[in-house]
Amino acid sequence: LKIAVFVSGGGTNLQSLIDATQSGSINGEIVLVVSNRKKAYGLERAKNAGIQAECIKDDQLLIQRLKEEGVELIVLAGYLAILSDELTELYQNRIINIHPSLIPAFCGPGFYGLHVHEHAFKRGVKVAGATVHFVSPVVDGGPIILQEAMDVSQARSPEEMQKMVLTIEHRILPEAVRLFCNGQLKVENERVEIL
Ligand code: GRF
């Protein structure tokens, strides 16, 4: 399966996907990495792995490039731009996103990256985690594919909490992509059944 990964930042989630696809544990190949930010280190990671990496800001160009590369699955790995309705409709239930909280907690507009952990840390949560879900027109509202929780009661700062949750992200994002590429994800009434 041909995969495109969209990044905006450091790209550690992208790296876990590069490692998983290039080690052969996923029946898919990352053919394109896109960022809305020229300086995103994730673009460097892609180039270092021999993968086409492009900074694209225009939605029509983005859609054109995805079609040119025959992309069948889009993965948002720390991508901080909202996708157009045209793109989400074109790739309905074929866009996967990773969110660093147990949705529906700490999600929606404004809850991204470190902000999620700042809110969670201030709230004094004892358990946190990450969610992998299909993208729908509602931000962070699509059908949930995988979630994993962990004890964060010992975290002494939001940064520490983010680091702890990232270990979960680096596991469940490749796992969700592996299941998708194996055709094991079935969406029915906004719920995901793993076959
Ligand atoms: C992570 O916190 C991820 O959960 C969120 O944005 C951040 C991206 O991290 N989506 P990285 O760029 O994958 O390292």
mmCIF file of C-alpha atoms and ligand atoms in Angstrom:
data_model
loop_
_atom_site.group_PDB
_atom_site.id
_atom_site.type_symbol
_atom_site.label_atom_id
_atom_site.label_comp_id
_atom_site.label_asym_id
_atom_site.label_seq_id
_atom_site.Cartn_x
_atom_site.Cartn_y
_atom_site.Cartn_z
ATOM 1 C CA LEU A 1 0.000 0.000 0.000
ATOM 2 C CA LYS A 2 1.266 3.504 -0.883
ATOM 3 C CA ILE A 3 1.374 5.792 2.166
ATOM 4 C CA ALA A 4 1.869 9.553 2.534
ATOM 5 C CA VAL A 5 2.826 11.008 5.922
ATOM 6 C CA PHE A 6 2.131 14.653 6.837
ATOM 7 C CA VAL A 7 4.328 16.287 9.490
ATOM 8 C CA SER A 8 4.817 19.758 10.983
ATOM 9 C CA GLY A 9 7.464 19.181 13.637
ATOM 10 C CA GLY A 10 10.277 16.906 14.760
ATOM 11 C CA GLY A 11 8.777 13.806 13.181
ATOM 12 C CA THR A 12 9.479 11.148 15.833
ATOM 13 C CA ASN A 13 6.159 9.514 14.929
ATOM 14 C CA LEU A 14 7.196 9.633 11.269
ATOM 15 C CA GLN A 15 10.483 7.989 12.236
ATOM 16 C CA SER A 16 8.660 5.107 13.937
ATOM 17 C CA LEU A 17 6.653 4.637 10.710
ATOM 18 C CA ILE A 18 9.783 4.785 8.522
ATOM 19 C CA ASP A 19 11.433 2.153 10.724
ATOM 20 C CA ALA A 20 8.354 -0.087 10.686
ATOM 21 C CA THR A 21 7.747 0.134 6.920
ATOM 22 C CA GLN A 22 11.417 -0.229 5.965
ATOM 23 C CA SER A 23 11.872 -3.207 8.298
ATOM 24 C CA GLY A 24 9.077 -4.959 6.425
ATOM 25 C CA SER A 25 6.729 -5.318 9.405
ATOM 26 C CA ILE A 26 4.096 -3.231 7.580
ATOM 27 C CA ASN A 27 2.640 -4.232 4.193
ATOM 28 C CA GLY A 28 3.014 -0.651 2.974
ATOM 29 C CA GLU A 29 5.552 1.846 1.657
ATOM 30 C CA ILE A 30 5.883 5.561 2.511
ATOM 31 C CA VAL A 31 6.107 7.167 -0.939
ATOM 32 C CA LEU A 32 5.803 10.828 0.124
ATOM 33 C CA VAL A 33 6.316 12.981 3.215
ATOM 34 C CA VAL A 34 4.626 16.391 3.209
ATOM 35 C CA SER A 35 4.940 19.318 5.579
ATOM 36 C CA ASN A 36 3.278 22.707 5.723
ATOM 37 C CA ARG A 37 6.505 24.020 7.304
ATOM 38 C CA LYS A 38 9.736 24.163 5.299
ATOM 39 C CA LYS A 39 11.882 23.780 8.425
ATOM 40 C CA ALA A 40 10.096 20.726 9.822
ATOM 41 C CA TYR A 41 12.805 18.276 10.862
ATOM 42 C CA GLY A 42 10.476 15.504 9.736
ATOM 43 C CA LEU A 43 11.365 16.448 6.129
ATOM 44 C CA GLU A 44 15.032 15.810 6.953
ATOM 45 C CA ARG A 45 14.157 12.410 8.420
ATOM 46 C CA ALA A 46 12.362 11.502 5.195
ATOM 47 C CA LYS A 47 15.275 12.604 3.003
ATOM 48 C CA ASN A 48 17.707 10.633 5.195
ATOM 49 C CA ALA A 49 15.508 7.572 4.599
ATOM 50 C CA GLY A 50 15.460 8.154 0.823
ATOM 51 C CA ILE A 51 11.800 9.197 0.797
ATOM 52 C CA GLN A 52 10.420 12.106 -1.296
ATOM 53 C CA ALA A 53 9.913 15.049 1.089
ATOM 54 C CA GLU A 54 8.077 18.219 0.044
ATOM 55 C CA CYS A 55 6.845 21.396 1.690
ATOM 56 C CA ILE A 56 3.359 21.994 0.258
ATOM 57 C CA LYS A 57 1.025 24.755 1.427
ATOM 58 C CA ASP A 58 -1.492 24.820 -1.431
ATOM 59 C CA ASP A 59 -4.334 22.301 -1.073
ATOM 60 C CA GLN A 60 -4.858 21.766 -4.807
ATOM 61 C CA LEU A 61 -1.156 21.050 -5.298
ATOM 62 C CA LEU A 62 -1.278 18.687 -2.315
ATOM 63 C CA ILE A 63 -4.202 16.739 -3.824
ATOM 64 C CA GLN A 64 -2.460 16.651 -7.206
ATOM 65 C CA ARG A 65 0.754 15.229 -5.704
ATOM 66 C CA LEU A 66 -1.164 12.570 -3.751
ATOM 67 C CA LYS A 67 -2.880 11.459 -6.962
ATOM 68 C CA GLU A 68 0.407 11.502 -8.912
ATOM 69 C CA GLU A 69 2.004 9.211 -6.320
ATOM 70 C CA GLY A 70 -1.049 6.953 -6.140
ATOM 71 C CA VAL A 71 -1.314 7.462 -2.380
ATOM 72 C CA GLU A 72 -3.878 5.121 -0.761
ATOM 73 C CA LEU A 73 -3.419 6.045 2.909
ATOM 74 C CA ILE A 74 -2.549 9.383 4.521
ATOM 75 C CA VAL A 75 -1.052 9.427 8.029
ATOM 76 C CA LEU A 76 -1.017 12.690 10.023
ATOM 77 C CA ALA A 77 1.978 12.468 12.370
ATOM 78 C CA GLY A 78 2.076 15.739 14.264
ATOM 79 C CA TYR A 79 0.531 17.709 11.387
ATOM 80 C CA LEU A 80 -0.658 21.122 12.573
ATOM 81 C CA ALA A 81 -2.877 22.220 9.717
ATOM 82 C CA ILE A 82 -6.562 21.448 9.227
ATOM 83 C CA LEU A 83 -7.234 19.430 6.075
ATOM 84 C CA SER A 84 -9.666 20.772 3.478
ATOM 85 C CA ASP A 85 -13.109 19.138 3.176
ATOM 86 C CA GLU A 86 -12.173 18.194 -0.395
ATOM 87 C CA LEU A 87 -9.191 16.176 0.850
ATOM 88 C CA THR A 88 -11.020 14.532 3.772
ATOM 89 C CA GLU A 89 -13.893 13.547 1.437
ATOM 90 C CA LEU A 90 -11.498 12.220 -1.216
ATOM 91 C CA TYR A 91 -9.739 10.098 1.419
ATOM 92 C CA GLN A 92 -12.707 9.204 3.634
ATOM 93 C CA ASN A 93 -11.632 6.651 6.280
ATOM 94 C CA ARG A 94 -8.212 6.562 4.608
ATOM 95 C CA ILE A 95 -6.616 9.297 6.750
ATOM 96 C CA ILE A 96 -5.206 8.235 10.133
ATOM 97 C CA ASN A 97 -4.235 10.708 12.876
ATOM 98 C CA ILE A 98 -2.354 10.290 16.150
ATOM 99 C CA HIS A 99 -3.487 12.423 19.091
ATOM 100 C CA PRO A 100 -1.551 12.505 22.383
ATOM 101 C CA SER A 101 -4.551 12.042 24.719
ATOM 102 C CA LEU A 102 -7.297 9.531 25.418
ATOM 103 C CA ILE A 103 -9.988 11.069 23.196
ATOM 104 C CA PRO A 104 -12.546 12.520 24.036
ATOM 105 C CA ALA A 105 -10.371 14.018 26.772
ATOM 106 C CA PHE A 106 -8.159 17.021 25.905
ATOM 107 C CA CYS A 107 -8.958 17.128 22.200
ATOM 108 C CA GLY A 108 -10.398 19.486 19.606
ATOM 109 C CA PRO A 109 -9.192 22.851 18.328
ATOM 110 C CA GLY A 110 -6.276 24.231 20.362
ATOM 111 C CA PHE A 111 -5.441 20.844 21.919
ATOM 112 C CA TYR A 112 -2.309 19.800 20.034
ATOM 113 C CA GLY A 113 1.290 18.911 20.825
ATOM 114 C CA LEU A 114 2.520 20.138 24.218
ATOM 115 C CA HIS A 115 -0.721 22.094 24.910
ATOM 116 C CA VAL A 116 -2.488 18.752 25.453
ATOM 117 C CA HIS A 117 -0.036 17.819 28.232
ATOM 118 C CA GLU A 118 -0.074 21.294 29.782
ATOM 119 C CA HIS A 119 -3.855 21.010 30.262
ATOM 120 C CA ALA A 120 -3.636 17.397 31.472
ATOM 121 C CA PHE A 121 -0.777 18.183 33.898
ATOM 122 C CA LYS A 122 -2.634 21.184 35.331
ATOM 123 C CA ARG A 123 -5.753 19.013 35.726
ATOM 124 C CA GLY A 124 -3.643 16.544 37.697
ATOM 125 C CA VAL A 125 -4.616 13.434 35.671
ATOM 126 C CA LYS A 126 -3.172 10.134 36.954
ATOM 127 C CA VAL A 127 -3.646 8.291 33.674
ATOM 128 C CA ALA A 128 -2.911 9.609 30.186
ATOM 129 C CA GLY A 129 -2.291 8.058 26.800
ATOM 130 C CA ALA A 130 -2.699 8.368 23.051
ATOM 131 C CA THR A 131 -5.356 7.738 20.439
ATOM 132 C CA VAL A 132 -5.106 6.748 16.792
ATOM 133 C CA HIS A 133 -8.271 7.572 14.844
ATOM 134 C CA PHE A 134 -9.603 8.079 11.344
ATOM 135 C CA VAL A 135 -9.905 11.733 10.350
ATOM 136 C CA SER A 136 -13.412 13.125 9.843
ATOM 137 C CA PRO A 137 -14.668 16.691 9.276
ATOM 138 C CA VAL A 138 -14.857 17.091 13.095
ATOM 139 C CA VAL A 139 -11.370 17.832 14.503
ATOM 140 C CA ASP A 140 -10.247 14.773 16.559
ATOM 141 C CA GLY A 141 -13.786 13.385 16.179
ATOM 142 C CA GLY A 142 -13.261 10.494 13.764
ATOM 143 C CA PRO A 143 -13.723 6.763 14.539
ATOM 144 C CA ILE A 144 -11.182 5.536 17.123
ATOM 145 C CA ILE A 145 -8.837 2.768 15.922
ATOM 146 C CA LEU A 146 -6.491 2.177 18.896
ATOM 147 C CA GLN A 147 -5.896 3.692 22.327
ATOM 148 C CA GLU A 148 -3.380 2.924 25.032
ATOM 149 C CA ALA A 149 -3.226 4.372 28.555
ATOM 150 C CA MET A 150 -0.420 4.669 31.096
ATOM 151 C CA ASP A 151 0.149 5.843 34.672
ATOM 152 C CA VAL A 152 1.511 9.411 34.536
ATOM 153 C CA SER A 153 1.050 10.198 38.234
ATOM 154 C CA GLN A 154 4.848 10.511 38.669
ATOM 155 C CA ALA A 155 5.300 13.051 35.832
ATOM 156 C CA ARG A 156 6.732 16.288 37.253
ATOM 157 C CA SER A 157 6.089 18.493 34.214
ATOM 158 C CA PRO A 158 4.063 18.619 30.987
ATOM 159 C CA GLU A 159 7.271 17.948 29.024
ATOM 160 C CA GLU A 160 7.869 14.792 31.025
ATOM 161 C CA MET A 161 4.264 13.724 30.467
ATOM 162 C CA GLN A 162 4.667 14.307 26.699
ATOM 163 C CA LYS A 163 7.805 12.147 26.634
ATOM 164 C CA MET A 164 5.992 9.341 28.455
ATOM 165 C CA VAL A 165 2.988 9.449 26.119
ATOM 166 C CA LEU A 166 5.226 9.573 23.028
ATOM 167 C CA THR A 167 6.463 6.066 23.870
ATOM 168 C CA ILE A 168 2.871 4.882 23.434
ATOM 169 C CA GLU A 169 2.423 6.883 20.209
ATOM 170 C CA HIS A 170 5.502 5.307 18.638
ATOM 171 C CA ARG A 171 3.913 1.899 19.235
ATOM 172 C CA ILE A 172 0.228 2.327 18.410
ATOM 173 C CA LEU A 173 0.614 4.461 15.250
ATOM 174 C CA PRO A 174 2.655 1.838 13.358
ATOM 175 C CA GLU A 175 0.303 -0.855 14.705
ATOM 176 C CA ALA A 176 -2.766 0.983 13.353
ATOM 177 C CA VAL A 177 -1.069 1.443 9.959
ATOM 178 C CA ARG A 178 -0.135 -2.259 9.934
ATOM 179 C CA LEU A 179 -3.755 -3.242 10.617
ATOM 180 C CA PHE A 180 -5.003 -0.865 7.895
ATOM 181 C CA CYS A 181 -2.547 -2.257 5.321
ATOM 182 C CA ASN A 182 -3.728 -5.776 6.220
ATOM 183 C CA GLY A 183 -7.337 -4.719 5.565
ATOM 184 C CA GLN A 184 -8.237 -5.466 9.202
ATOM 185 C CA LEU A 185 -9.975 -2.130 10.014
ATOM 186 C CA LYS A 186 -13.717 -2.032 9.393
ATOM 187 C CA VAL A 187 -15.668 1.185 10.098
ATOM 188 C CA GLU A 188 -19.368 0.850 10.952
ATOM 189 C CA ASN A 189 -21.523 3.559 12.571
ATOM 190 C CA GLU A 190 -18.472 5.626 13.596
ATOM 191 C CA ARG A 191 -16.951 2.597 15.377
ATOM 192 C CA VAL A 192 -13.885 0.652 14.218
ATOM 193 C CA GLU A 193 -13.941 -3.137 14.314
ATOM 194 C CA ILE A 194 -10.564 -4.890 14.076
ATOM 195 C CA LEU A 195 -11.052 -8.031 11.972
HETATM 196 C C1 GRF B 1 3.227 14.514 19.225
HETATM 197 O O1 GRF B 1 2.938 14.994 20.515
HETATM 198 C C2 GRF B 1 1.991 13.938 18.616
HETATM 199 O O2 GRF B 1 1.161 13.260 19.510
HETATM 200 C C3 GRF B 1 1.273 15.152 18.184
HETATM 201 O O3 GRF B 1 2.256 16.081 17.774
HETATM 202 C C4 GRF B 1 3.500 15.682 18.295
HETATM 203 C C5 GRF B 1 4.312 15.259 17.105
HETATM 204 O O4 GRF B 1 5.472 14.746 17.545
HETATM 205 N N1 GRF B 1 0.384 14.781 17.109
HETATM 206 P P1 GRF B 1 6.519 14.266 16.413
HETATM 207 O O5 GRF B 1 6.644 15.414 15.422
HETATM 208 O O6 GRF B 1 5.934 13.041 15.791
HETATM 209 O O7 GRF B 1 7.761 14.012 17.193
#
